[in-house]
mmCIF file of C-alpha atoms and ligand atoms in Angstrom:
data_model
loop_
_atom_site.group_PDB
_atom_site.id
_atom_site.type_symbol
_atom_site.label_atom_id
_atom_site.label_comp_id
_atom_site.label_asym_id
_atom_site.label_seq_id
_atom_site.Cartn_x
_atom_site.Cartn_y
_atom_site.Cartn_z
ATOM 1 C CA MET A 572 152.462 -26.630 93.023
ATOM 2 C CA VAL A 573 156.127 -26.514 94.588
ATOM 3 C CA ARG A 574 156.616 -23.280 96.331
ATOM 4 C CA VAL A 575 160.033 -21.975 97.383
ATOM 5 C CA ARG A 576 160.140 -21.046 100.868
ATOM 6 C CA SER A 577 159.877 -17.361 101.211
ATOM 7 C CA LYS A 578 162.023 -15.199 103.458
ATOM 8 C CA LYS A 579 160.591 -14.017 106.750
ATOM 9 C CA PRO A 580 160.692 -10.200 106.973
ATOM 10 C CA TRP A 581 163.493 -10.442 109.644
ATOM 11 C CA GLU A 582 165.764 -12.473 107.484
ATOM 12 C CA ILE A 583 165.535 -9.468 104.691
ATOM 13 C CA SER A 584 168.159 -7.210 104.340
ATOM 14 C CA GLU A 585 167.495 -3.571 105.748
ATOM 15 C CA SER A 586 167.621 -1.958 102.309
ATOM 16 C CA GLN A 587 164.671 -4.279 101.209
ATOM 17 C CA VAL A 588 162.648 -3.573 104.428
ATOM 18 C CA THR A 589 163.355 0.049 105.313
ATOM 19 C CA PRO A 590 161.233 2.615 103.584
ATOM 20 C CA GLN A 591 163.251 4.156 100.690
ATOM 21 C CA HIS A 592 163.079 7.652 102.185
ATOM 22 C CA ILE A 593 164.666 6.643 105.763
ATOM 23 C CA TYR A 594 167.068 4.207 103.948
ATOM 24 C CA MET A 595 168.139 7.007 101.649
ATOM 25 C CA ASN A 596 168.656 9.332 104.558
ATOM 26 C CA ARG A 597 170.639 7.011 106.553
ATOM 27 C CA ARG A 598 172.878 6.160 103.503
ATOM 28 C CA GLN A 599 173.344 9.691 102.774
ATOM 29 C CA LEU A 600 174.249 10.489 106.318
ATOM 30 C CA MET A 601 176.697 7.615 106.431
ATOM 31 C CA ALA A 602 178.247 8.924 103.508
ATOM 32 C CA GLY A 603 178.839 12.014 105.058
ATOM 33 C CA ALA A 604 176.703 13.900 102.678
ATOM 34 C CA THR A 605 176.972 17.598 103.670
ATOM 35 C CA ALA A 606 175.487 19.002 100.289
ATOM 36 C CA ALA A 607 172.201 19.685 101.779
ATOM 37 C CA ALA A 608 172.924 22.090 104.076
ATOM 38 C CA GLY A 609 171.239 21.335 107.560
ATOM 39 C CA LEU A 610 170.817 17.796 106.861
ATOM 40 C CA SER A 611 173.290 16.874 109.232
ATOM 41 C CA LEU A 612 171.835 19.075 111.849
ATOM 42 C CA LEU A 613 168.576 16.783 111.758
ATOM 43 C CA PRO A 614 167.933 15.377 115.423
ATOM 44 C CA GLY A 615 168.595 11.661 115.878
ATOM 45 C CA ILE A 616 169.680 11.240 112.355
ATOM 46 C CA ALA A 617 166.960 9.043 110.760
ATOM 47 C CA ARG A 618 163.632 8.674 112.562
ATOM 48 C CA ALA A 619 163.086 5.204 113.914
ATOM 49 C CA LYS A 620 160.347 3.119 112.058
ATOM 50 C CA ALA A 621 157.146 3.366 113.871
ATOM 51 C CA TYR A 622 156.322 -0.261 113.987
ATOM 52 C CA ALA A 623 159.703 -1.842 113.784
ATOM 53 C CA ASN A 624 158.794 -3.930 117.007
ATOM 54 C CA ALA A 625 155.257 -5.090 115.947
ATOM 55 C CA THR A 626 154.360 -8.671 116.852
ATOM 56 C CA LYS A 627 154.387 -10.954 114.094
ATOM 57 C CA SER A 628 150.779 -12.281 113.623
ATOM 58 C CA PRO A 629 149.938 -16.026 113.217
ATOM 59 C CA TYR A 630 147.573 -14.827 110.573
ATOM 60 C CA SER A 631 150.487 -13.928 108.196
ATOM 61 C CA ILE A 632 150.952 -15.974 105.196
ATOM 62 C CA ASP A 633 154.333 -17.316 104.081
ATOM 63 C CA GLU A 634 155.051 -16.096 100.473
ATOM 64 C CA ASP A 635 157.525 -13.684 99.111
ATOM 65 C CA LEU A 636 156.835 -9.954 99.772
ATOM 66 C CA THR A 637 156.074 -7.717 96.844
ATOM 67 C CA SER A 638 158.849 -5.090 97.062
ATOM 68 C CA TYR A 639 158.530 -1.940 98.828
ATOM 69 C CA ASP A 640 158.967 0.131 95.628
ATOM 70 C CA ASP A 641 155.796 -1.817 94.167
ATOM 71 C CA VAL A 642 153.760 -1.587 97.076
ATOM 72 C CA THR A 643 154.146 2.048 97.390
ATOM 73 C CA GLY A 644 154.564 2.907 93.756
ATOM 74 C CA TYR A 645 151.632 1.053 91.945
ATOM 75 C CA ASN A 646 148.305 1.903 93.397
ATOM 76 C CA ASN A 647 144.657 2.728 93.123
ATOM 77 C CA PHE A 648 143.435 5.739 94.944
ATOM 78 C CA TYR A 649 141.247 7.641 92.782
ATOM 79 C CA GLU A 650 141.248 10.697 95.019
ATOM 80 C CA PHE A 651 144.903 11.205 93.713
ATOM 81 C CA GLY A 652 143.961 10.282 90.166
ATOM 82 C CA THR A 653 143.042 7.166 88.044
ATOM 83 C CA GLY A 654 146.666 6.198 86.900
ATOM 84 C CA LYS A 655 148.700 3.340 89.038
ATOM 85 C CA LYS A 656 151.202 5.815 89.317
ATOM 86 C CA ASP A 657 149.363 8.844 90.370
ATOM 87 C CA PRO A 658 148.921 8.208 94.147
ATOM 88 C CA ALA A 659 152.708 8.068 94.633
ATOM 89 C CA ARG A 660 153.222 11.317 92.593
ATOM 90 C CA LEU A 661 150.382 13.045 94.074
ATOM 91 C CA ALA A 662 149.461 11.869 97.469
ATOM 92 C CA HIS A 663 152.067 13.686 99.244
ATOM 93 C CA SER A 664 149.846 16.789 99.498
ATOM 94 C CA LEU A 665 147.561 15.177 101.919
ATOM 95 C CA THR A 666 147.780 16.163 105.525
ATOM 96 C CA THR A 667 147.422 13.291 107.953
ATOM 97 C CA ARG A 668 147.581 14.814 111.312
ATOM 98 C CA PRO A 669 145.709 15.528 113.239
ATOM 99 C CA TRP A 670 143.072 13.105 112.109
ATOM 100 C CA SER A 671 139.751 11.928 113.460
ATOM 101 C CA ILE A 672 137.056 9.477 112.766
ATOM 102 C CA LYS A 673 133.344 10.281 113.183
ATOM 103 C CA VAL A 674 131.473 7.184 114.442
ATOM 104 C CA THR A 675 127.571 7.164 113.900
ATOM 105 C CA GLY A 676 124.492 4.887 113.490
ATOM 106 C CA GLU A 677 123.499 1.780 115.558
ATOM 107 C CA CYS A 678 125.790 2.073 118.620
ATOM 108 C CA ALA A 679 125.869 3.071 122.240
ATOM 109 C CA ARG A 680 128.697 5.286 122.156
ATOM 110 C CA PRO A 681 128.880 7.319 118.939
ATOM 111 C CA GLY A 682 131.143 10.538 118.650
ATOM 112 C CA THR A 683 134.238 11.973 116.894
ATOM 113 C CA PHE A 684 137.301 10.214 117.698
ATOM 114 C CA ASP A 685 140.854 11.423 117.382
ATOM 115 C CA LEU A 686 143.122 8.931 115.848
ATOM 116 C CA GLU A 687 145.826 9.211 118.478
ATOM 117 C CA ASP A 688 143.373 8.331 121.146
ATOM 118 C CA LEU A 689 142.117 5.280 119.207
ATOM 119 C CA LEU A 690 145.758 4.105 118.832
ATOM 120 C CA LYS A 691 146.533 4.579 122.331
ATOM 121 C CA GLY A 692 147.730 1.346 123.852
ATOM 122 C CA LYS A 693 146.958 -0.781 120.830
ATOM 123 C CA GLN A 694 149.226 -3.521 120.178
ATOM 124 C CA ILE A 695 150.237 -3.130 116.616
ATOM 125 C CA GLU A 696 150.909 -6.439 114.623
ATOM 126 C CA GLU A 697 152.650 -7.464 111.503
ATOM 127 C CA ARG A 698 150.424 -9.266 109.131
ATOM 128 C CA ILE A 699 151.617 -10.363 105.597
ATOM 129 C CA TYR A 700 148.533 -10.300 103.601
ATOM 130 C CA ARG A 701 147.346 -10.631 99.948
ATOM 131 C CA LEU A 702 145.718 -7.852 98.291
ATOM 132 C CA ARG A 703 144.117 -8.926 95.123
ATOM 133 C CA CYS A 704 142.557 -6.458 92.902
ATOM 134 C CA VAL A 705 139.662 -6.797 90.754
ATOM 135 C CA GLU A 706 141.818 -6.043 87.682
ATOM 136 C CA ALA A 707 143.752 -9.469 88.329
ATOM 137 C CA TRP A 708 146.915 -8.356 89.905
ATOM 138 C CA SER A 709 148.044 -9.035 93.457
ATOM 139 C CA MET A 710 150.582 -8.325 96.070
ATOM 140 C CA VAL A 711 151.889 -9.580 99.272
ATOM 141 C CA VAL A 712 152.251 -6.972 101.844
ATOM 142 C CA PRO A 713 153.511 -6.835 105.389
ATOM 143 C CA TRP A 714 150.826 -4.600 106.915
ATOM 144 C CA ASN A 715 150.875 -3.158 110.278
ATOM 145 C CA GLY A 716 147.699 -2.879 112.102
ATOM 146 C CA PHE A 717 145.252 -4.288 114.576
ATOM 147 C CA PRO A 718 142.006 -6.185 114.333
ATOM 148 C CA MET A 719 139.154 -3.828 113.063
ATOM 149 C CA SER A 720 136.788 -5.711 115.651
ATOM 150 C CA ASP A 721 138.965 -4.052 118.220
ATOM 151 C CA LEU A 722 137.975 -0.556 116.957
ATOM 152 C CA LEU A 723 134.444 -1.317 116.127
ATOM 153 C CA SER A 724 133.663 -2.979 119.518
ATOM 154 C CA SER A 725 134.795 0.104 121.438
ATOM 155 C CA PHE A 726 131.635 2.025 120.084
ATOM 156 C CA GLU A 727 129.494 -0.660 121.163
ATOM 157 C CA PRO A 728 127.449 -1.524 118.155
ATOM 158 C CA THR A 729 123.783 -2.499 118.980
ATOM 159 C CA THR A 730 122.014 -5.655 117.850
ATOM 160 C CA GLU A 731 120.545 -3.494 115.371
ATOM 161 C CA ALA A 732 123.798 -3.105 113.591
ATOM 162 C CA ARG A 733 123.956 -5.528 110.707
ATOM 163 C CA PHE A 734 126.436 -3.758 108.572
ATOM 164 C CA VAL A 735 129.001 -1.198 108.890
ATOM 165 C CA GLN A 736 130.009 1.826 106.094
ATOM 166 C CA PHE A 737 133.276 3.135 105.816
ATOM 167 C CA GLU A 738 134.069 6.587 104.591
ATOM 168 C CA THR A 739 137.179 8.245 102.896
ATOM 169 C CA LEU A 740 138.250 11.852 103.457
ATOM 170 C CA VAL A 741 137.051 14.345 100.740
ATOM 171 C CA ARG A 742 139.357 17.251 100.853
ATOM 172 C CA ARG A 743 139.426 18.855 97.594
ATOM 173 C CA SER A 744 142.408 21.447 98.292
ATOM 174 C CA GLU A 745 144.647 18.380 98.857
ATOM 175 C CA MET A 746 143.178 15.581 96.496
ATOM 176 C CA VAL A 747 143.697 16.390 92.937
ATOM 177 C CA GLY A 748 141.678 13.632 91.864
ATOM 178 C CA VAL A 749 138.662 14.841 93.718
ATOM 179 C CA ARG A 750 138.843 18.191 91.873
ATOM 180 C CA ARG A 751 138.892 16.397 88.614
ATOM 181 C CA GLY A 752 135.540 14.146 89.341
ATOM 182 C CA SER A 753 135.951 10.489 88.000
ATOM 183 C CA LEU A 754 133.851 8.904 91.023
ATOM 184 C CA PRO A 755 131.237 10.370 93.342
ATOM 185 C CA TRP A 756 132.962 11.434 96.681
ATOM 186 C CA PRO A 757 133.209 10.400 99.283
ATOM 187 C CA TYR A 758 134.367 7.037 98.359
ATOM 188 C CA VAL A 759 132.211 4.468 100.520
ATOM 189 C CA GLU A 760 132.637 1.149 101.283
ATOM 190 C CA GLY A 761 130.759 -1.646 103.563
ATOM 191 C CA LEU A 762 130.901 -4.842 105.168
ATOM 192 C CA ARG A 763 128.499 -7.078 106.827
ATOM 193 C CA MET A 764 129.008 -7.079 110.595
ATOM 194 C CA ASP A 765 130.378 -10.562 110.941
ATOM 195 C CA GLU A 766 132.814 -9.942 108.262
ATOM 196 C CA ALA A 767 133.885 -6.567 109.799
ATOM 197 C CA MET A 768 134.284 -8.397 113.047
ATOM 198 C CA HIS A 769 136.112 -11.227 111.630
ATOM 199 C CA PRO A 770 139.707 -11.516 112.873
ATOM 200 C CA LEU A 771 141.459 -11.329 109.445
ATOM 201 C CA THR A 772 139.653 -7.930 108.951
ATOM 202 C CA LEU A 773 142.476 -5.403 109.720
ATOM 203 C CA ALA A 774 142.549 -1.731 110.522
ATOM 204 C CA ALA A 775 146.074 -0.981 108.857
ATOM 205 C CA VAL A 776 147.922 1.783 110.122
ATOM 206 C CA GLY A 777 151.380 0.999 108.616
ATOM 207 C CA LEU A 778 153.322 -1.252 106.151
ATOM 208 C CA TYR A 779 156.748 -2.496 106.098
ATOM 209 C CA GLY A 780 157.331 -1.631 109.686
ATOM 210 C CA ASP A 781 156.273 2.079 109.179
ATOM 211 C CA ILE A 782 153.487 4.311 109.121
ATOM 212 C CA LEU A 783 151.417 4.033 106.034
ATOM 213 C CA PRO A 784 152.500 6.108 102.947
ATOM 214 C CA ASN A 785 149.735 8.457 101.903
ATOM 215 C CA GLN A 786 149.177 6.669 98.780
ATOM 216 C CA ASN A 787 148.549 3.420 100.583
ATOM 217 C CA GLY A 788 145.805 5.094 102.554
ATOM 218 C CA ALA A 789 147.397 7.154 105.521
ATOM 219 C CA PRO A 790 146.726 7.340 108.089
ATOM 220 C CA ILE A 791 144.218 4.415 108.674
ATOM 221 C CA ARG A 792 142.801 2.106 105.884
ATOM 222 C CA LEU A 793 140.855 -1.149 105.854
ATOM 223 C CA VAL A 794 142.418 -4.562 104.595
ATOM 224 C CA VAL A 795 140.023 -7.340 103.939
ATOM 225 C CA PRO A 796 142.417 -10.045 102.535
ATOM 226 C CA TRP A 797 139.779 -12.364 101.097
ATOM 227 C CA LYS A 798 138.015 -9.488 99.073
ATOM 228 C CA TYR A 799 138.810 -7.629 96.057
ATOM 229 C CA GLY A 800 141.113 -4.604 96.635
ATOM 230 C CA PHE A 801 138.247 -2.008 96.276
ATOM 231 C CA LYS A 802 136.618 -3.164 99.506
ATOM 232 C CA SER A 803 139.889 -2.253 101.209
ATOM 233 C CA ILE A 804 138.812 1.525 101.627
ATOM 234 C CA LYS A 805 141.637 4.129 102.445
ATOM 235 C CA SER A 806 142.067 7.065 104.548
ATOM 236 C CA ILE A 807 138.976 6.656 106.772
ATOM 237 C CA VAL A 808 137.096 9.548 108.519
ATOM 238 C CA GLY A 809 133.819 8.012 108.988
ATOM 239 C CA ILE A 810 132.257 4.690 110.218
ATOM 240 C CA ARG A 811 128.764 4.125 110.345
ATOM 241 C CA PHE A 812 126.732 1.037 111.891
ATOM 242 C CA THR A 813 123.374 0.357 109.752
ATOM 243 C CA LYS A 814 120.676 -1.956 109.823
ATOM 244 C CA LYS A 815 120.402 -2.123 106.011
ATOM 245 C CA MET A 816 123.017 -2.870 103.331
ATOM 246 C CA PRO A 817 124.982 0.313 102.987
ATOM 247 C CA LYS A 818 125.828 2.121 99.549
ATOM 248 C CA THR A 819 129.293 1.315 98.264
ATOM 249 C CA THR A 820 131.052 3.250 95.576
ATOM 250 C CA TRP A 821 131.989 0.809 92.963
ATOM 251 C CA ASN A 822 128.640 -0.979 93.265
ATOM 252 C CA GLU A 823 126.800 2.235 92.669
ATOM 253 C CA MET A 824 129.296 2.956 89.704
ATOM 254 C CA SER A 825 128.294 -0.326 87.969
ATOM 255 C CA SER A 826 126.306 -3.046 90.027
ATOM 256 C CA ARG A 827 126.672 -5.520 87.219
ATOM 257 C CA GLU A 828 130.295 -5.326 87.524
ATOM 258 C CA TYR A 829 130.974 -4.889 91.204
ATOM 259 C CA GLY A 830 128.841 -6.597 93.957
ATOM 260 C CA PHE A 831 128.633 -5.778 97.598
ATOM 261 C CA TYR A 832 130.518 -8.791 98.845
ATOM 262 C CA ALA A 833 133.251 -8.902 96.246
ATOM 263 C CA ASN A 834 134.808 -12.017 97.564
ATOM 264 C CA VAL A 835 137.746 -13.301 95.472
ATOM 265 C CA ASN A 836 136.235 -16.062 93.381
ATOM 266 C CA PRO A 837 138.043 -17.825 90.574
ATOM 267 C CA ALA A 838 134.621 -19.366 89.442
ATOM 268 C CA VAL A 839 132.707 -15.955 89.007
ATOM 269 C CA ASP A 840 134.197 -13.890 86.365
ATOM 270 C CA HIS A 841 133.898 -9.957 85.875
ATOM 271 C CA PRO A 842 131.566 -9.358 83.064
ATOM 272 C CA ARG A 843 134.525 -7.823 80.953
ATOM 273 C CA TRP A 844 137.348 -10.381 81.908
ATOM 274 C CA SER A 845 138.145 -13.746 83.736
ATOM 275 C CA GLN A 846 138.883 -13.816 87.411
ATOM 276 C CA LYS A 847 140.381 -17.481 87.060
ATOM 277 C CA SER A 848 144.173 -16.165 87.237
ATOM 278 C CA GLU A 849 146.230 -13.186 88.499
ATOM 279 C CA ARG A 850 149.675 -11.746 88.011
ATOM 280 C CA ARG A 851 151.746 -11.142 91.051
ATOM 281 C CA ILE A 852 153.141 -7.886 90.788
ATOM 282 C CA GLY A 853 156.952 -8.407 90.128
ATOM 283 C CA ASP A 854 156.234 -11.858 88.608
ATOM 284 C CA PHE A 855 156.172 -12.649 84.783
ATOM 285 C CA PHE A 856 153.695 -15.731 84.791
ATOM 286 C CA ARG A 857 150.175 -15.691 85.884
ATOM 287 C CA ARG A 858 149.085 -17.806 88.712
ATOM 288 C CA PRO A 859 145.645 -19.515 89.526
ATOM 289 C CA THR A 860 143.615 -17.461 91.645
ATOM 290 C CA LEU A 861 142.535 -19.230 95.030
ATOM 291 C CA MET A 862 139.007 -19.027 96.113
ATOM 292 C CA PHE A 863 138.655 -16.439 99.084
ATOM 293 C CA ASN A 864 142.258 -15.331 97.890
ATOM 294 C CA GLY A 865 143.317 -18.460 99.914
ATOM 295 C CA TYR A 866 141.464 -17.665 103.055
ATOM 296 C CA GLN A 867 138.873 -20.249 102.457
ATOM 297 C CA GLU A 868 139.628 -22.028 105.565
ATOM 298 C CA SER A 869 139.100 -19.012 107.671
ATOM 299 C CA VAL A 870 136.139 -17.546 106.165
ATOM 300 C CA GLY A 871 134.285 -19.996 104.029
ATOM 301 C CA ASP A 872 131.832 -20.361 107.255
ATOM 302 C CA LEU A 873 130.674 -16.699 106.761
ATOM 303 C CA TYR A 874 129.122 -17.637 103.462
ATOM 304 C CA ALA A 875 127.764 -21.190 103.894
ATOM 305 C CA GLY A 876 124.546 -21.814 101.902
ATOM 306 C CA MET A 877 125.049 -18.486 99.998
ATOM 307 C CA ASN A 878 124.623 -18.539 96.155
ATOM 308 C CA LEU A 879 128.170 -16.691 95.465
ATOM 309 C CA ALA A 880 127.295 -16.309 91.849
ATOM 310 C CA ARG A 881 124.258 -14.306 92.741
ATOM 311 C CA TYR A 882 125.979 -12.575 95.780
ATOM 312 C CA TYR A 883 129.118 -11.417 93.951
HETATM 313 N N1 MTE B 1819 139.245 6.029 99.265
HETATM 314 C C1 MTE B 1819 139.849 5.016 98.290
HETATM 315 N N2 MTE B 1819 140.151 3.888 98.713
HETATM 316 C C2 MTE B 1819 140.447 2.883 97.771
HETATM 317 C C3 MTE B 1819 140.784 2.977 96.541
HETATM 318 C C4 MTE B 1819 140.219 4.522 96.011
HETATM 319 O O1 MTE B 1819 140.116 4.643 94.976
HETATM 320 N N3 MTE B 1819 139.842 5.210 96.993
HETATM 321 N N4 MTE B 1819 140.872 1.892 95.553
HETATM 322 C C5 MTE B 1819 140.696 0.564 96.006
HETATM 323 C C6 MTE B 1819 141.256 -0.417 94.947
HETATM 324 S S1 MTE B 1819 140.402 -0.486 93.599
HETATM 325 C C7 MTE B 1819 142.241 -1.125 95.290
HETATM 326 S S2 MTE B 1819 142.919 -2.351 94.594
HETATM 327 C C8 MTE B 1819 143.130 -0.643 96.752
HETATM 328 C C9 MTE B 1819 144.762 -0.408 96.409
HETATM 329 O O2 MTE B 1819 145.384 -0.449 97.598
HETATM 330 P P1 MTE B 1819 146.826 -0.305 97.439
HETATM 331 O O3 MTE B 1819 147.138 0.907 96.714
HETATM 332 O O4 MTE B 1819 147.373 0.009 98.794
HETATM 333 O O5 MTE B 1819 147.524 -1.430 96.937
HETATM 334 O O6 MTE B 1819 142.544 0.464 97.500
HETATM 335 C C10 MTE B 1819 141.428 0.414 97.250
HETATM 336 N N5 MTE B 1819 140.778 1.479 98.215
HETATM 337 MO MO1 MO B 1820 141.168 -2.773 92.832
#
């Protein structure tokens, strides 16, 4: 398959990489827009992008990026509605500062941790990863974050910790989808410890060089690029180290359709549709889906000898 070499993020023009609200703001100001009273009094004109200087990660893939508008406009985040456009419309109501994460279970240093403290001194990387949804669409996103293993190891999980569960915030007053029902809240997800500690597993705090938009799981979410998107839980407030395989939302909803492992696998179909191909958002044609979403070389060993049709 011939692939056109894709542009590196730093070769893309500013209008493409700058989150739109900032870009618009800058443009308006450059045009000397004075209509909005007070706008010209904003200190420092446009806020600098939070992760503009993130180090480029060697774990990045070299593929065309999905546009900022698609990454932030076509989402799954049921706390803000079940439609793909709902989160972009409705997630602005979420307050993401201050933010804390409660860490419990099989670890030597449980406690409640302030996000600012957790981020202190962290080297933020840019990693271009695919996100592939179980509904057979995919995106290529320049995430900003750091290895989840960094965060997890700071709590000193014990040898009893075989799995880790993640939990999303539930705040009815700010989450219209929570008020409507549709899923049992909180949204929970989990990984086996070796999956969680794998260097590809990312604690994401930004995308396209800036902080995460609310609809993408602000202020901190998981990204597990070789698994279906539902594993990549958003707006995390709880982490629990467990001996036993933890409960996960979609597996509880329909275990026949959504397994705990949820590794991207073109050979194992969803009971209601094929997983052999996918449509990259922005493309017209479908493309063949790759084993482990193309990360086989990195993660294949984690599943050596496992029957992946049984442990889907
Ligand atoms: N808390 C929470 N996390 C979630 C979801 C959700 O509904 N609630 N949806 C999941 C699904 S199904 C997908 S495909 C991805 C989508 O991430 P994106 O909107 O950043 O592309 O988020 C996952 N994380
Ligand atoms: Mo998904």
